[in-house]
């Protein structure tokens, strides 16, 4: 390596300026073997004792070969999987700064290995804060990550970068708030030689959406990551506002999430068990939709009182296919619950198995709670026209309404009662049948 990065080897005589040199085949083979072996703790410790990180620092400073840079970052990533080595790498300020600069690289494989290394370090509690603080002090990281999310077509890279952002936001709310508010101060962006112009004024929400669209059909786990990032944004008021007050009034976010719920996930031709496989993804999406709906409904009520013309999005959120999808999710959860009870009667589970089932039930309960909250809020806002539309499209009928009432009562009694009054105007017979099935509503009336 020392020979490869020496000045006389960096740019062979007569090579055209701007052409990136290829790595010698034999050298690449040898160093790739080291890359593979560095997954072993003894080898990683030997490399650490041999001051390999310092050698790699020299590579990053002098090499113009992307493949060489990628391999060296990859070896560091493997070494960082071991706690003591990770702490040593993380405490090296020069190495830390240089590694963050690699996020500005134009080479996708190098970006992938850099992201993997960062995620490994952020996942180590002993050094996570060191990296969070380092990233907070480097505004260019925000631009580089936004640039990748908004422009890359490499799904594997987008997933790994998403995991880094998800981990950062989960670790540090202050950093998340800074990134939500970012976009007004410019900083140094990716050092792409053929694109010297300044980067666009990135906003975090559109970049997340663009990445989510890119991974949507290829990687469900990656989509889960980006939906969880959006969910984390909604845990603070600034994040909700960043979503609903974007130039399109949040319409793009709402449309994408509705498409996922209504067309991609938990579909009528899927077996009910699909709700267990998609539970975390569904919970994240519905959580964001619920936060958006509550925010827009509050704004709509304020505008109505002030006799201000309502924006289009206030009407757009009362989407009947979405209501139908919410009820279908609840139906599938009921089916899964019945099967779970039947299975528990047939066989006794070991203690470890019980723990797994309880954890599964816990996540499903979270999904049900979020689903019921959003459904109750939407039902409470329905008009006669909306209800007639839902009846005509088949989203509302006796079976679906019964499922909704079964899950919403008694906690959301007021919402059910409000919807029943509107339903009575749209379909008196259906309303009467539902009152018979749920006597508490009739008694209260």
XYZ file of C-alpha atoms in Angstrom:
445
model
C 0.000 0.000 0.000
C 2.819 2.372 0.835
C 4.232 1.777 -2.627
C 0.862 2.165 -4.348
C 0.207 5.573 -2.829
C 3.753 6.928 -3.319
C 3.824 10.073 -5.528
C 5.560 8.357 -8.436
C 2.926 5.604 -8.454
C -0.119 7.823 -8.061
C -0.087 9.225 -11.575
C 1.836 7.175 -14.158
C 3.859 9.227 -16.609
C 1.877 10.226 -19.636
C -1.530 9.402 -18.145
C -4.242 11.886 -19.184
C -5.233 14.347 -16.499
C -8.484 13.482 -14.725
C -8.340 9.760 -15.566
C -8.619 7.680 -12.414
C -5.941 4.935 -12.314
C -6.924 1.297 -12.075
C -5.704 -0.807 -9.165
C -3.081 -3.385 -10.115
C -4.780 -6.788 -10.441
C -2.348 -8.572 -8.145
C -2.515 -5.817 -5.531
C -6.318 -5.823 -5.668
C -6.374 -9.586 -5.158
C -4.027 -9.386 -2.180
C -5.782 -6.516 -0.431
C -9.199 -8.083 -1.039
C -7.944 -11.160 0.811
C -7.048 -8.886 3.721
C -10.549 -7.360 3.444
C -12.113 -10.819 3.766
C -9.827 -11.862 6.629
C -10.439 -8.638 8.575
C -13.807 -10.047 9.628
C -11.852 -12.299 11.986
C -11.174 -10.664 15.357
C -7.568 -11.897 15.594
C -6.766 -10.533 12.129
C -8.511 -7.239 12.917
C -6.493 -6.928 16.142
C -3.265 -7.629 14.260
C -4.114 -4.937 11.691
C -4.795 -2.528 14.544
C -1.409 -3.317 16.159
C 0.230 -2.887 12.768
C -1.219 0.671 12.607
C -3.326 -0.176 9.573
C -5.714 2.765 10.241
C -2.783 5.190 9.859
C -1.807 3.545 6.586
C -5.393 3.833 5.361
C -5.371 7.503 6.349
C -2.451 7.946 3.956
C -4.379 6.097 1.256
C -7.357 8.421 1.646
C -5.101 11.462 1.420
C -3.105 10.409 -1.665
C -4.909 7.758 -3.665
C -6.975 8.677 -6.688
C -8.106 5.104 -7.234
C -11.771 4.635 -6.128
C -11.430 0.861 -5.842
C -8.487 1.191 -3.470
C -10.376 3.699 -1.327
C -13.439 1.448 -1.233
C -11.423 -1.572 -0.071
C -9.607 0.364 2.649
C -12.849 1.810 4.028
C -14.330 -1.702 3.865
C -11.452 -3.143 5.906
C -11.926 -0.399 8.512
C -15.627 -1.227 8.558
C -14.864 -4.856 9.362
C -12.357 -3.877 12.038
C -14.894 -1.524 13.633
C -17.216 -4.459 14.330
C -15.021 -5.212 17.359
C -15.560 -2.904 20.347
C -11.961 -2.076 21.330
C -10.907 -1.402 17.745
C -14.049 0.643 17.129
C -13.233 2.820 20.149
C -9.674 3.358 18.882
C -10.852 4.280 15.366
C -13.571 6.564 16.709
C -11.233 8.501 19.005
C -8.860 9.300 16.128
C -10.079 12.791 15.208
C -8.136 13.010 11.941
C -9.394 9.634 10.770
C -12.933 10.521 11.836
C -12.924 13.752 9.818
C -11.450 12.054 6.751
C -14.051 9.269 6.906
C -16.882 11.816 7.027
C -15.362 13.472 3.958
C -15.750 10.157 2.147
C -19.523 10.799 2.197
C -18.779 13.485 -0.382
C -17.231 10.902 -2.706
C -18.761 10.354 -6.140
C -18.033 6.607 -6.092
C -21.065 4.538 -5.011
C -19.117 1.510 -3.672
C -17.001 3.831 -1.505
C -20.154 5.584 -0.262
C -21.675 2.204 0.594
C -18.647 1.095 2.634
C -18.435 4.489 4.350
C -22.113 4.285 5.324
C -21.631 0.754 6.600
C -18.676 1.887 8.723
C -20.636 4.827 10.158
C -23.610 2.617 10.998
C -21.314 0.130 12.738
C -19.816 2.900 14.892
C -23.197 4.503 15.636
C -24.443 1.095 16.796
C -21.706 0.884 19.455
C -23.072 2.704 22.571
C -19.532 3.465 23.814
C -18.667 5.632 20.790
C -22.029 6.605 19.278
C -22.013 10.048 20.907
C -18.538 10.758 19.514
C -19.838 10.285 15.979
C -23.097 12.140 16.577
C -21.153 15.158 17.838
C -18.686 14.909 14.958
C -21.512 14.792 12.422
C -23.321 17.675 14.117
C -20.177 19.788 13.766
C -19.837 18.939 10.049
C -22.682 20.625 8.112
C -21.448 19.062 4.871
C -22.667 15.655 6.094
C -26.258 16.882 5.821
C -25.749 17.984 2.216
C -23.920 14.815 1.211
C -26.580 12.530 2.665
C -29.419 14.556 1.152
C -27.623 14.488 -2.192
C -27.374 10.689 -2.046
C -31.009 10.229 -0.982
C -32.331 12.538 -3.678
C -30.180 11.438 -6.624
C -28.806 7.909 -6.190
C -30.371 4.940 -7.972
C -28.258 2.420 -6.042
C -30.823 0.697 -3.806
C -28.221 -0.963 -1.568
C -26.558 2.410 -0.945
C -29.890 4.139 -0.298
C -30.879 1.499 2.266
C -27.579 1.804 4.135
C -27.658 5.626 4.113
C -31.258 5.442 5.347
C -30.152 3.217 8.219
C -27.495 5.792 9.142
C -30.048 8.636 9.172
C -32.550 6.518 11.110
C -29.909 5.705 13.722
C -28.784 9.344 13.983
C -32.322 10.639 14.495
C -33.044 7.909 17.022
C -29.889 8.745 18.979
C -30.078 12.535 18.973
C -33.232 14.650 18.727
C -31.211 17.871 18.599
C -29.409 16.728 15.455
C -32.756 15.750 13.926
C -34.160 19.213 14.682
C -31.089 20.821 13.112
C -31.532 18.776 9.959
C -35.259 19.582 9.824
C -34.432 23.291 9.953
C -31.441 22.954 7.629
C -31.318 23.951 4.002
C -30.880 27.673 4.415
C -27.125 27.718 5.124
C -24.949 26.386 2.384
C -22.004 24.167 3.050
C -19.473 22.181 1.094
C -21.207 19.460 -0.886
C -20.019 16.367 -2.721
C -16.727 16.918 -4.485
C -17.841 15.813 -7.911
C -15.183 17.102 -10.257
C -17.449 17.501 -13.272
C -20.151 19.279 -11.243
C -18.496 22.275 -9.597
C -21.756 24.186 -9.224
C -23.371 24.615 -5.827
C -25.801 21.956 -4.695
C -29.549 22.645 -4.492
C -31.077 23.956 -1.302
C -31.893 20.541 0.147
C -34.863 19.943 2.439
C -34.917 16.725 4.391
C -38.517 15.599 3.681
C -38.377 15.659 -0.168
C -35.041 13.815 -0.046
C -36.495 11.080 2.184
C -39.492 10.734 -0.135
C -37.289 10.451 -3.220
C -35.222 7.694 -1.610
C -38.377 5.898 -0.457
C -39.761 5.916 -4.007
C -36.486 4.476 -5.304
C -36.402 1.543 -2.838
C -40.181 1.045 -2.804
C -40.421 -1.851 -5.259
C -36.983 -3.391 -4.729
C -36.411 -3.502 -0.992
C -39.225 -3.716 1.574
C -36.766 -3.504 4.466
C -35.315 -0.315 2.999
C -38.811 1.141 2.664
C -39.379 0.243 6.325
C -36.269 2.252 7.228
C -37.394 5.392 5.380
C -40.923 5.188 6.756
C -39.466 4.956 10.262
C -37.394 8.082 9.562
C -40.610 9.915 8.649
C -42.222 8.587 11.821
C -39.327 9.934 13.884
C -39.847 13.344 12.274
C -43.462 13.379 13.478
C -42.328 12.982 17.097
C -41.534 16.718 17.141
C -43.787 19.610 16.065
C -41.101 20.952 13.747
C -41.024 17.636 11.913
C -44.791 17.540 11.386
C -44.708 21.104 10.105
C -41.846 20.259 7.755
C -44.067 17.556 6.242
C -47.409 19.355 6.007
C -46.051 22.807 5.152
C -43.856 21.695 2.266
C -44.480 23.510 -1.063
C -47.205 21.016 -2.040
C -48.847 21.199 1.386
C -47.855 17.655 2.218
C -49.806 16.239 -0.707
C -46.831 14.286 -2.099
C -46.161 12.650 1.262
C -49.826 11.823 1.809
C -50.194 10.454 -1.742
C -47.145 8.195 -1.467
C -48.163 6.800 1.923
C -51.748 6.197 0.741
C -50.455 4.395 -2.353
C -48.350 2.144 -0.150
C -51.281 1.319 2.134
C -53.933 1.030 -0.599
C -51.935 -0.611 -3.402
C -48.689 -2.153 -2.111
C -49.220 -3.494 1.409
C -51.795 -5.803 3.005
C -53.881 -6.249 -0.152
C -57.196 -8.177 -0.529
C -55.448 -11.083 -2.288
C -52.824 -11.392 0.486
C -53.252 -13.958 3.282
C -54.121 -12.352 6.654
C -50.722 -13.407 8.031
C -49.192 -10.647 5.863
C -50.135 -8.145 8.571
C -47.612 -9.796 10.903
C -44.846 -9.633 8.310
C -45.509 -5.966 7.561
C -46.475 -4.819 11.064
C -43.574 -2.385 11.690
C -43.800 -0.870 8.203
C -47.579 -0.470 8.464
C -47.266 1.063 11.948
C -44.740 3.665 10.741
C -46.825 4.658 7.713
C -50.088 4.889 9.663
C -48.364 6.858 12.414
C -47.225 9.487 9.898
C -50.658 9.596 8.240
C -52.299 9.986 11.649
C -50.021 12.885 12.589
C -50.641 14.568 9.216
C -54.398 14.077 9.460
C -54.573 15.513 12.968
C -52.480 18.516 11.919
C -54.507 19.223 8.772
C -57.849 18.681 10.532
C -56.872 21.194 13.203
C -55.847 23.685 10.505
C -59.087 23.062 8.599
C -61.241 23.737 11.670
C -59.312 26.955 12.330
C -59.793 28.092 8.739
C -63.498 27.283 8.786
C -63.958 29.450 11.863
C -62.128 32.271 10.114
C -64.140 31.805 6.882
C -60.915 31.225 4.969
C -61.042 29.179 1.756
C -59.830 25.659 2.438
C -56.792 24.339 0.563
C -57.273 21.287 -1.649
C -55.358 19.025 0.709
C -57.953 19.421 3.464
C -60.427 17.582 1.235
C -57.871 15.194 -0.155
C -57.223 13.545 3.220
C -60.753 12.057 3.400
C -59.733 9.232 1.093
C -62.280 6.391 1.103
C -59.865 3.721 -0.249
C -57.629 4.503 2.737
C -60.523 3.982 5.142
C -61.249 0.682 3.410
C -57.601 -0.338 3.787
C -57.574 0.548 7.491
C -60.592 -1.674 8.077
C -58.978 -4.489 6.075
C -55.880 -4.282 8.289
C -58.122 -4.629 11.356
C -59.920 -7.586 9.759
C -56.622 -9.330 9.050
C -55.481 -8.682 12.607
C -58.671 -10.279 13.921
C -58.037 -13.355 11.758
C -54.439 -13.572 12.991
C -55.639 -13.195 16.585
C -58.092 -16.075 16.208
C -55.402 -18.311 14.710
C -53.009 -17.395 17.508
C -55.582 -18.432 20.118
C -56.251 -21.714 18.301
C -52.553 -22.500 18.052
C -51.972 -21.780 21.750
C -54.695 -24.272 22.657
C -53.157 -26.994 20.514
C -49.627 -26.876 21.876
C -47.707 -25.522 24.829
C -44.889 -23.139 24.045
C -41.517 -23.116 25.751
C -40.589 -20.050 27.784
C -38.483 -18.588 24.967
C -41.332 -19.152 22.549
C -43.716 -17.360 24.871
C -41.405 -14.368 24.979
C -41.344 -14.231 21.160
C -45.130 -14.469 20.953
C -45.569 -11.762 23.567
C -43.225 -9.478 21.647
C -45.153 -10.222 18.454
C -48.427 -9.416 20.212
C -46.924 -6.182 21.524
C -46.013 -4.934 18.035
C -49.400 -5.932 16.669
C -51.093 -4.073 19.517
C -49.155 -0.929 18.619
C -50.269 -1.310 15.000
C -53.886 -1.801 16.082
C -53.821 1.254 18.353
C -52.420 3.484 15.599
C -54.848 2.077 13.040
C -57.873 2.612 15.312
C -56.854 6.162 16.168
C -56.516 7.173 12.512
C -59.719 5.389 11.509
C -61.728 7.002 14.307
C -60.453 10.460 13.387
C -61.303 9.943 9.720
C -64.777 8.541 10.424
C -65.539 11.546 12.601
C -64.843 13.886 9.671
C -66.918 12.042 7.053
C -69.832 13.842 5.415
C -72.908 12.302 3.815
C -71.257 12.694 0.396
C -68.086 10.920 1.558
C -70.153 8.113 3.049
C -72.225 7.649 -0.099
C -68.979 7.470 -2.064
C -67.632 4.818 0.305
C -70.842 2.774 0.010
C -70.793 3.032 -3.774
C -67.131 1.977 -4.007
C -67.647 -0.958 -1.640
C -65.335 0.307 1.090
C -68.279 0.639 3.466
C -70.797 -2.153 3.980
C -72.256 -4.053 6.906
C -69.245 -6.340 7.234
C -66.594 -3.590 7.138
C -68.569 -1.239 9.377
C -69.123 -4.045 11.904
C -65.381 -4.734 11.950
C -64.682 -1.028 12.461
C -67.215 -0.715 15.296
C -65.974 -3.912 16.938
C -62.449 -2.499 17.132
C -63.320 1.129 17.919
C -65.843 0.552 20.690
C -65.938 1.503 23.475
C -62.788 3.677 23.391
C -63.842 5.732 20.369
C -67.560 5.800 21.116
C -67.977 9.464 20.122
C -66.435 8.886 16.686
C -68.584 5.818 16.029
C -71.706 7.679 17.145
C -70.854 10.634 14.915
C -70.283 8.377 11.907
C -73.511 6.451 12.584
C -75.510 9.681 12.416
C -74.030 10.483 9.017
C -74.520 6.881 7.872
C -78.189 7.073 8.848
C -78.618 9.902 6.309
C -76.843 7.898 3.618
C -78.255 4.413 4.291
C -80.946 4.126 6.978
C -81.196 0.334 6.664
C -77.487 -0.232 7.160
C -77.484 2.118 10.162
C -80.420 0.228 11.724
C -78.697 -3.132 11.199
C -75.542 -1.861 12.861
C -77.512 -0.551 15.827
C -79.009 -4.012 16.268
C -75.548 -5.604 16.226
C -74.187 -3.038 18.702
C -76.971 -2.403 21.273
C -74.873 0.098 23.248
C -75.223 2.571 20.374
C -78.998 2.210 20.254
C -79.390 2.511 24.019
C -77.262 5.636 24.050
C -79.256 7.144 21.190
